[in-house]
Amino acid sequence: MSCSYREMHIDDLPAALAVRLSTVENAVTLVELERDYGITPESVAAAMRAQVKGWICEDSGTAVGFAMGDGATGEVLVVAVRPEYENQGIGGTLLALVEAWLFAQGHAEIWLLANPDPGVRAHGFYRRRGWRPTGRMRNVDEVLTLRRSGIESQGLSGVGSASPR
């Protein structure tokens, strides 16, 4: 495996969506993304032209994971990794890149929505990285937050320095 990380571009969206559709936990279809979340390739492209930024992980030129954040709201929008590449640190690296960028945008606290079920891997994934539940729910997802000091205490504050912009 020869993984590399770089900032996403709009022309990466088809590959990123293929990664998202490949996930096993929190599986979703293109129809569900549009119907339930209003997410289409066009809406993501428009958001990327405005306030959304992402990073992609490639193995020999093939997208195997990606993550995106919204600089205006401080939300981590998505972290997705192909099932055959899970448990190799890719999701954690991608999340750290988005966190660092969001904090660099001036947010003292950032947030995300996650499945509250302790049986789902994402539940522990975020908590091990310092994310804390707020007690608030949005539909069926819980709201988790991370304060700037949380990322600095983990030694991740410089992660974003390797990324362009």
mmCIF file of C-alpha atoms in Angstrom:
data_model
loop_
_atom_site.group_PDB
_atom_site.id
_atom_site.type_symbol
_atom_site.label_atom_id
_atom_site.label_comp_id
_atom_site.label_asym_id
_atom_site.label_seq_id
_atom_site.Cartn_x
_atom_site.Cartn_y
_atom_site.Cartn_z
ATOM 1 C CA MET A 1 0.000 0.000 0.000
ATOM 2 C CA SER A 2 1.313 3.395 -1.007
ATOM 3 C CA CYS A 3 -1.110 5.999 0.342
ATOM 4 C CA SER A 4 -0.813 9.709 -0.232
ATOM 5 C CA TYR A 5 -2.990 12.569 1.012
ATOM 6 C CA ARG A 6 -3.901 15.746 -0.810
ATOM 7 C CA GLU A 7 -6.504 18.455 -0.904
ATOM 8 C CA MET A 8 -9.642 17.472 -2.813
ATOM 9 C CA HIS A 9 -10.710 19.178 -6.010
ATOM 10 C CA ILE A 10 -14.163 19.276 -7.576
ATOM 11 C CA ASP A 11 -13.081 16.747 -10.200
ATOM 12 C CA ASP A 12 -12.434 14.283 -7.322
ATOM 13 C CA LEU A 13 -16.140 14.171 -6.444
ATOM 14 C CA PRO A 14 -17.046 11.060 -8.492
ATOM 15 C CA ALA A 15 -14.215 9.104 -6.823
ATOM 16 C CA ALA A 16 -15.140 10.463 -3.374
ATOM 17 C CA LEU A 17 -18.782 9.515 -3.852
ATOM 18 C CA ALA A 18 -17.705 6.016 -4.897
ATOM 19 C CA VAL A 19 -15.788 5.757 -1.610
ATOM 20 C CA ARG A 20 -18.821 6.988 0.361
ATOM 21 C CA LEU A 21 -21.129 4.507 -1.370
ATOM 22 C CA SER A 22 -18.713 1.647 -0.601
ATOM 23 C CA THR A 23 -18.894 2.034 3.183
ATOM 24 C CA VAL A 24 -20.470 -0.810 5.129
ATOM 25 C CA GLU A 25 -21.364 0.904 8.409
ATOM 26 C CA ASN A 26 -23.618 3.862 7.774
ATOM 27 C CA ALA A 27 -24.177 2.567 4.228
ATOM 28 C CA VAL A 28 -26.076 4.912 1.950
ATOM 29 C CA THR A 29 -27.118 5.135 -1.703
ATOM 30 C CA LEU A 30 -27.031 8.161 -4.013
ATOM 31 C CA VAL A 31 -30.831 8.298 -3.830
ATOM 32 C CA GLU A 32 -30.725 8.337 -0.011
ATOM 33 C CA LEU A 33 -28.002 11.012 0.039
ATOM 34 C CA GLU A 34 -30.204 13.277 -2.051
ATOM 35 C CA ARG A 35 -33.550 12.395 -0.449
ATOM 36 C CA ASP A 36 -32.448 12.385 3.198
ATOM 37 C CA TYR A 37 -29.630 14.944 3.198
ATOM 38 C CA GLY A 38 -30.028 17.025 0.034
ATOM 39 C CA ILE A 39 -26.568 15.911 -1.097
ATOM 40 C CA THR A 40 -25.914 15.696 -4.826
ATOM 41 C CA PRO A 41 -22.675 15.967 -6.794
ATOM 42 C CA GLU A 42 -23.840 19.437 -7.844
ATOM 43 C CA SER A 43 -24.572 20.597 -4.293
ATOM 44 C CA VAL A 44 -21.186 19.373 -3.053
ATOM 45 C CA ALA A 45 -19.401 21.073 -5.966
ATOM 46 C CA ALA A 46 -21.204 24.345 -5.175
ATOM 47 C CA ALA A 47 -20.258 24.031 -1.503
ATOM 48 C CA MET A 48 -16.614 23.376 -2.432
ATOM 49 C CA ARG A 49 -16.605 26.582 -4.481
ATOM 50 C CA ALA A 50 -17.831 28.442 -1.385
ATOM 51 C CA GLN A 51 -16.893 27.245 2.114
ATOM 52 C CA VAL A 52 -16.278 23.464 2.045
ATOM 53 C CA LYS A 53 -12.846 21.886 1.792
ATOM 54 C CA GLY A 54 -11.764 18.267 1.775
ATOM 55 C CA TRP A 55 -8.834 15.903 1.624
ATOM 56 C CA ILE A 56 -8.521 12.650 -0.231
ATOM 57 C CA CYS A 57 -6.349 9.605 0.374
ATOM 58 C CA GLU A 58 -5.168 7.707 -2.673
ATOM 59 C CA ASP A 59 -3.441 4.371 -3.003
ATOM 60 C CA SER A 60 -1.563 4.197 -6.302
ATOM 61 C CA GLY A 61 -3.846 6.888 -7.738
ATOM 62 C CA THR A 62 -7.140 5.322 -6.575
ATOM 63 C CA ALA A 63 -9.273 7.129 -3.994
ATOM 64 C CA VAL A 64 -9.572 5.022 -0.842
ATOM 65 C CA GLY A 65 -10.795 7.628 1.651
ATOM 66 C CA PHE A 66 -11.820 11.250 2.005
ATOM 67 C CA ALA A 67 -13.024 13.769 4.548
ATOM 68 C CA MET A 68 -14.634 17.196 4.248
ATOM 69 C CA GLY A 69 -15.409 20.133 6.508
ATOM 70 C CA ASP A 70 -17.443 23.330 6.320
ATOM 71 C CA GLY A 71 -15.283 26.349 7.110
ATOM 72 C CA ALA A 72 -18.287 28.593 7.706
ATOM 73 C CA THR A 73 -20.028 26.407 10.299
ATOM 74 C CA GLY A 74 -17.100 24.445 11.749
ATOM 75 C CA GLU A 75 -18.735 21.112 10.906
ATOM 76 C CA VAL A 76 -16.863 17.969 9.922
ATOM 77 C CA LEU A 77 -19.194 16.817 7.173
ATOM 78 C CA VAL A 78 -17.892 13.361 6.329
ATOM 79 C CA VAL A 79 -15.085 10.909 6.919
ATOM 80 C CA ALA A 80 -15.275 7.820 4.697
ATOM 81 C CA VAL A 81 -12.828 5.009 3.948
ATOM 82 C CA ARG A 82 -13.248 1.998 1.663
ATOM 83 C CA PRO A 83 -13.867 -1.129 3.781
ATOM 84 C CA GLU A 84 -10.701 -2.885 2.597
ATOM 85 C CA TYR A 85 -8.632 0.107 3.818
ATOM 86 C CA GLU A 86 -10.188 0.436 7.270
ATOM 87 C CA ASN A 87 -8.100 0.109 10.455
ATOM 88 C CA GLN A 88 -4.966 1.469 8.779
ATOM 89 C CA GLY A 89 -5.073 5.021 10.162
ATOM 90 C CA ILE A 90 -6.497 6.602 7.020
ATOM 91 C CA GLY A 91 -9.707 7.874 8.629
ATOM 92 C CA GLY A 92 -7.798 9.316 11.580
ATOM 93 C CA THR A 93 -5.341 11.114 9.320
ATOM 94 C CA LEU A 94 -8.124 12.531 7.151
ATOM 95 C CA LEU A 95 -10.082 13.651 10.222
ATOM 96 C CA ALA A 96 -6.987 15.351 11.658
ATOM 97 C CA LEU A 97 -6.488 17.288 8.399
ATOM 98 C CA VAL A 98 -10.071 18.563 8.472
ATOM 99 C CA GLU A 99 -9.883 19.388 12.196
ATOM 100 C CA ALA A 100 -6.688 21.397 11.751
ATOM 101 C CA TRP A 101 -8.161 23.323 8.825
ATOM 102 C CA LEU A 102 -11.387 24.099 10.699
ATOM 103 C CA PHE A 103 -9.443 25.358 13.718
ATOM 104 C CA ALA A 104 -7.256 27.449 11.381
ATOM 105 C CA GLN A 105 -10.492 29.064 10.140
ATOM 106 C CA GLY A 106 -10.888 30.521 13.632
ATOM 107 C CA HIS A 107 -13.310 28.047 15.189
ATOM 108 C CA ALA A 108 -12.617 27.453 18.891
ATOM 109 C CA GLU A 109 -14.989 24.481 18.775
ATOM 110 C CA ILE A 110 -15.922 22.260 15.840
ATOM 111 C CA TRP A 111 -18.718 19.725 15.562
ATOM 112 C CA LEU A 112 -20.044 16.712 13.729
ATOM 113 C CA LEU A 113 -23.022 14.378 13.668
ATOM 114 C CA ALA A 114 -22.498 10.726 14.544
ATOM 115 C CA ASN A 115 -24.466 7.585 15.229
ATOM 116 C CA PRO A 116 -25.042 7.367 19.010
ATOM 117 C CA ASP A 117 -24.984 3.542 19.018
ATOM 118 C CA PRO A 118 -21.931 2.283 20.981
ATOM 119 C CA GLY A 119 -21.976 -0.800 18.739
ATOM 120 C CA VAL A 120 -21.069 1.303 15.704
ATOM 121 C CA ARG A 121 -17.331 1.797 15.200
ATOM 122 C CA ALA A 122 -17.651 5.564 14.636
ATOM 123 C CA HIS A 123 -18.891 5.905 18.216
ATOM 124 C CA GLY A 124 -15.476 4.968 19.634
ATOM 125 C CA PHE A 125 -13.483 6.376 16.699
ATOM 126 C CA TYR A 126 -14.450 9.976 17.477
ATOM 127 C CA ARG A 127 -14.375 9.651 21.253
ATOM 128 C CA ARG A 128 -10.840 8.219 21.216
ATOM 129 C CA ARG A 129 -9.805 11.356 19.347
ATOM 130 C CA GLY A 130 -11.222 13.719 21.973
ATOM 131 C CA TRP A 131 -14.699 14.344 20.543
ATOM 132 C CA ARG A 132 -17.349 14.734 23.246
ATOM 133 C CA PRO A 133 -21.129 14.292 23.142
ATOM 134 C CA THR A 134 -23.171 17.423 23.781
ATOM 135 C CA GLY A 135 -26.385 15.658 24.771
ATOM 136 C CA ARG A 136 -28.045 17.180 21.694
ATOM 137 C CA MET A 137 -29.479 15.173 18.825
ATOM 138 C CA ARG A 138 -30.184 16.115 15.230
ATOM 139 C CA ASN A 139 -32.688 13.644 13.879
ATOM 140 C CA VAL A 140 -31.168 10.237 14.754
ATOM 141 C CA ASP A 141 -27.578 11.486 15.113
ATOM 142 C CA GLU A 142 -25.863 12.893 18.174
ATOM 143 C CA VAL A 143 -23.898 16.137 18.058
ATOM 144 C CA LEU A 144 -20.247 15.764 19.083
ATOM 145 C CA THR A 145 -17.846 18.656 19.603
ATOM 146 C CA LEU A 146 -14.103 19.120 19.794
ATOM 147 C CA ARG A 147 -12.486 22.190 21.311
ATOM 148 C CA ARG A 148 -9.229 23.582 19.981
ATOM 149 C CA SER A 149 -7.434 22.587 23.189
ATOM 150 C CA GLY A 150 -8.535 18.972 22.611
ATOM 151 C CA ILE A 151 -6.635 18.694 19.357
ATOM 152 C CA GLU A 152 -3.572 20.492 20.715
ATOM 153 C CA SER A 153 -3.402 18.154 23.693
ATOM 154 C CA GLN A 154 -3.246 15.233 21.273
ATOM 155 C CA GLY A 155 -0.278 16.755 19.444
ATOM 156 C CA LEU A 156 -2.230 17.170 16.211
ATOM 157 C CA SER A 157 -2.217 20.952 15.943
ATOM 158 C CA GLY A 158 0.383 20.968 13.154
ATOM 159 C CA VAL A 159 -1.230 18.293 10.980
ATOM 160 C CA GLY A 160 -2.746 20.765 8.560
ATOM 161 C CA SER A 161 0.570 22.464 7.866
ATOM 162 C CA ALA A 162 1.430 19.855 5.242
ATOM 163 C CA SER A 163 -1.676 20.664 3.233
ATOM 164 C CA PRO A 164 -1.880 23.460 0.684
ATOM 165 C CA ARG A 165 -3.653 26.747 1.431
#
